[in-house]
């Protein structure tokens, strides 16, 4: 299963504490990045990532529902989500080296 960097951050962030986590804690993800999107775009990106993780069965979302859409305010990891987050801790990070071929 392919996950984006934000989705990995969401899973690893939810692994520590048990219970529901607030959505506003995910804003810290963009504080570390050099080229962060605009504030309005950040909320849309976080919403889409949460919705996709819910569709995959890794999260449970809590919030309000209107006729058009959901407003996710809190989330919690499922057992599959906890397993996926534990696997992320076991994966080795790849370094951004440029591989050059040596011509003979």
PDB file of C-alpha atoms in Angstrom:
ATOM      1  CA  UNK A   1       0.000   0.000   0.000  1.00  0.00           C
ATOM      2  CA  UNK A   2       1.448   3.341  -1.057  1.00  0.00           C
ATOM      3  CA  UNK A   3       1.171   6.200   1.378  1.00  0.00           C
ATOM      4  CA  UNK A   4       2.171   9.835   0.993  1.00  0.00           C
ATOM      5  CA  UNK A   5       4.500  11.554   3.453  1.00  0.00           C
ATOM      6  CA  UNK A   6       1.537  13.309   5.080  1.00  0.00           C
ATOM      7  CA  UNK A   7      -0.350  10.029   5.458  1.00  0.00           C
ATOM      8  CA  UNK A   8       2.714   8.440   7.050  1.00  0.00           C
ATOM      9  CA  UNK A   9       2.940  11.408   9.420  1.00  0.00           C
ATOM     10  CA  UNK A  10      -0.743  10.990  10.348  1.00  0.00           C
ATOM     11  CA  UNK A  11      -0.284   7.299  11.089  1.00  0.00           C
ATOM     12  CA  UNK A  12       2.880   7.780  13.130  1.00  0.00           C
ATOM     13  CA  UNK A  13       1.314  10.703  15.003  1.00  0.00           C
ATOM     14  CA  UNK A  14      -1.674   8.556  15.940  1.00  0.00           C
ATOM     15  CA  UNK A  15       0.382   5.600  17.100  1.00  0.00           C
ATOM     16  CA  UNK A  16       1.544   7.100  20.396  1.00  0.00           C
ATOM     17  CA  UNK A  17      -1.527   8.143  22.390  1.00  0.00           C
ATOM     18  CA  UNK A  18      -4.644   6.051  22.636  1.00  0.00           C
ATOM     19  CA  UNK A  19      -8.021   7.587  22.038  1.00  0.00           C
ATOM     20  CA  UNK A  20      -9.130  10.345  19.708  1.00  0.00           C
ATOM     21  CA  UNK A  21      -6.680  12.858  18.310  1.00  0.00           C
ATOM     22  CA  UNK A  22      -7.526  16.422  17.340  1.00  0.00           C
ATOM     23  CA  UNK A  23      -7.169  17.407  13.724  1.00  0.00           C
ATOM     24  CA  UNK A  24      -5.409  20.700  14.500  1.00  0.00           C
ATOM     25  CA  UNK A  25      -2.317  18.748  15.619  1.00  0.00           C
ATOM     26  CA  UNK A  26      -1.644  17.923  11.961  1.00  0.00           C
ATOM     27  CA  UNK A  27      -0.897  21.568  11.137  1.00  0.00           C
ATOM     28  CA  UNK A  28       2.583  21.072  12.605  1.00  0.00           C
ATOM     29  CA  UNK A  29       3.490  18.914   9.601  1.00  0.00           C
ATOM     30  CA  UNK A  30       3.806  21.965   7.364  1.00  0.00           C
ATOM     31  CA  UNK A  31       5.874  23.958   9.888  1.00  0.00           C
ATOM     32  CA  UNK A  32       8.917  21.833   9.038  1.00  0.00           C
ATOM     33  CA  UNK A  33       8.707  22.198   5.265  1.00  0.00           C
ATOM     34  CA  UNK A  34      10.519  24.862   3.275  1.00  0.00           C
ATOM     35  CA  UNK A  35       7.924  25.215   0.516  1.00  0.00           C
ATOM     36  CA  UNK A  36       4.652  24.807   2.352  1.00  0.00           C
ATOM     37  CA  UNK A  37       1.347  25.428   0.547  1.00  0.00           C
ATOM     38  CA  UNK A  38      -0.965  28.265   1.548  1.00  0.00           C
ATOM     39  CA  UNK A  39      -2.948  27.925   4.792  1.00  0.00           C
ATOM     40  CA  UNK A  40      -6.243  27.391   2.962  1.00  0.00           C
ATOM     41  CA  UNK A  41      -4.718  24.726   0.751  1.00  0.00           C
ATOM     42  CA  UNK A  42      -3.155  22.951   3.734  1.00  0.00           C
ATOM     43  CA  UNK A  43      -6.546  22.270   5.274  1.00  0.00           C
ATOM     44  CA  UNK A  44      -7.837  20.816   2.002  1.00  0.00           C
ATOM     45  CA  UNK A  45      -4.799  18.570   1.642  1.00  0.00           C
ATOM     46  CA  UNK A  46      -5.097  17.327   5.222  1.00  0.00           C
ATOM     47  CA  UNK A  47      -8.821  16.647   4.714  1.00  0.00           C
ATOM     48  CA  UNK A  48      -8.206  14.611   1.570  1.00  0.00           C
ATOM     49  CA  UNK A  49      -5.451  12.606   3.268  1.00  0.00           C
ATOM     50  CA  UNK A  50      -7.701  11.827   6.222  1.00  0.00           C
ATOM     51  CA  UNK A  51     -10.569  10.809   3.928  1.00  0.00           C
ATOM     52  CA  UNK A  52      -8.310   8.510   1.902  1.00  0.00           C
ATOM     53  CA  UNK A  53      -6.968   6.852   5.035  1.00  0.00           C
ATOM     54  CA  UNK A  54     -10.553   6.335   6.213  1.00  0.00           C
ATOM     55  CA  UNK A  55     -11.437   4.736   2.849  1.00  0.00           C
ATOM     56  CA  UNK A  56      -8.456   2.366   3.203  1.00  0.00           C
ATOM     57  CA  UNK A  57      -9.704   1.334   6.648  1.00  0.00           C
ATOM     58  CA  UNK A  58      -6.716   2.714   8.565  1.00  0.00           C
ATOM     59  CA  UNK A  59      -8.581   5.510  10.403  1.00  0.00           C
ATOM     60  CA  UNK A  60     -11.925   6.228  11.988  1.00  0.00           C
ATOM     61  CA  UNK A  61     -13.059   9.836  11.623  1.00  0.00           C
ATOM     62  CA  UNK A  62     -15.320  11.729  14.027  1.00  0.00           C
ATOM     63  CA  UNK A  63     -17.050  14.959  13.137  1.00  0.00           C
ATOM     64  CA  UNK A  64     -20.150  16.590  11.706  1.00  0.00           C
ATOM     65  CA  UNK A  65     -22.008  15.604   8.572  1.00  0.00           C
ATOM     66  CA  UNK A  66     -23.865  17.979   6.292  1.00  0.00           C
ATOM     67  CA  UNK A  67     -25.741  17.127   3.119  1.00  0.00           C
ATOM     68  CA  UNK A  68     -22.678  17.763   0.984  1.00  0.00           C
ATOM     69  CA  UNK A  69     -19.686  16.574   2.998  1.00  0.00           C
ATOM     70  CA  UNK A  70     -18.091  15.509   6.279  1.00  0.00           C
ATOM     71  CA  UNK A  71     -16.240  17.847   8.628  1.00  0.00           C
ATOM     72  CA  UNK A  72     -13.667  15.633  10.318  1.00  0.00           C
ATOM     73  CA  UNK A  73     -12.686  17.069  13.712  1.00  0.00           C
ATOM     74  CA  UNK A  74     -11.070  14.066  15.400  1.00  0.00           C
ATOM     75  CA  UNK A  75      -9.629  10.757  14.260  1.00  0.00           C
ATOM     76  CA  UNK A  76      -8.496   7.466  15.714  1.00  0.00           C
ATOM     77  CA  UNK A  77      -6.412   4.604  14.312  1.00  0.00           C
ATOM     78  CA  UNK A  78      -7.978   1.229  13.650  1.00  0.00           C
ATOM     79  CA  UNK A  79      -6.113  -2.003  14.344  1.00  0.00           C
ATOM     80  CA  UNK A  80      -5.027  -2.107  10.690  1.00  0.00           C
ATOM     81  CA  UNK A  81      -3.791   1.463  11.042  1.00  0.00           C
ATOM     82  CA  UNK A  82      -1.742   0.561  14.123  1.00  0.00           C
ATOM     83  CA  UNK A  83      -0.169  -2.345  12.244  1.00  0.00           C
ATOM     84  CA  UNK A  84       0.651  -0.118   9.265  1.00  0.00           C
ATOM     85  CA  UNK A  85       2.208   2.516  11.572  1.00  0.00           C
ATOM     86  CA  UNK A  86       4.352  -0.112  13.285  1.00  0.00           C
ATOM     87  CA  UNK A  87       5.573  -1.288   9.882  1.00  0.00           C
ATOM     88  CA  UNK A  88       6.537   2.300   9.034  1.00  0.00           C
ATOM     89  CA  UNK A  89       8.830   2.379  12.061  1.00  0.00           C
ATOM     90  CA  UNK A  90      10.557  -0.731  10.722  1.00  0.00           C
ATOM     91  CA  UNK A  91      11.205   0.661   7.231  1.00  0.00           C
ATOM     92  CA  UNK A  92      14.606   2.112   6.549  1.00  0.00           C
ATOM     93  CA  UNK A  93      14.689   5.620   5.169  1.00  0.00           C
ATOM     94  CA  UNK A  94      16.158   6.096   1.700  1.00  0.00           C
ATOM     95  CA  UNK A  95      18.730   8.809   1.235  1.00  0.00           C
ATOM     96  CA  UNK A  96      18.455  11.189  -1.737  1.00  0.00           C
ATOM     97  CA  UNK A  97      21.666  10.068  -3.439  1.00  0.00           C
ATOM     98  CA  UNK A  98      21.950  10.417  -7.185  1.00  0.00           C
ATOM     99  CA  UNK A  99      23.047   7.158  -8.696  1.00  0.00           C
ATOM    100  CA  UNK A 100      25.461   7.565 -11.578  1.00  0.00           C
ATOM    101  CA  UNK A 101      26.310   4.792 -13.981  1.00  0.00           C
ATOM    102  CA  UNK A 102      29.920   4.178 -14.729  1.00  0.00           C
ATOM    103  CA  UNK A 103      30.574   3.629 -18.418  1.00  0.00           C
ATOM    104  CA  UNK A 104      33.246   1.105 -19.321  1.00  0.00           C
TER     105      UNK A 104
END
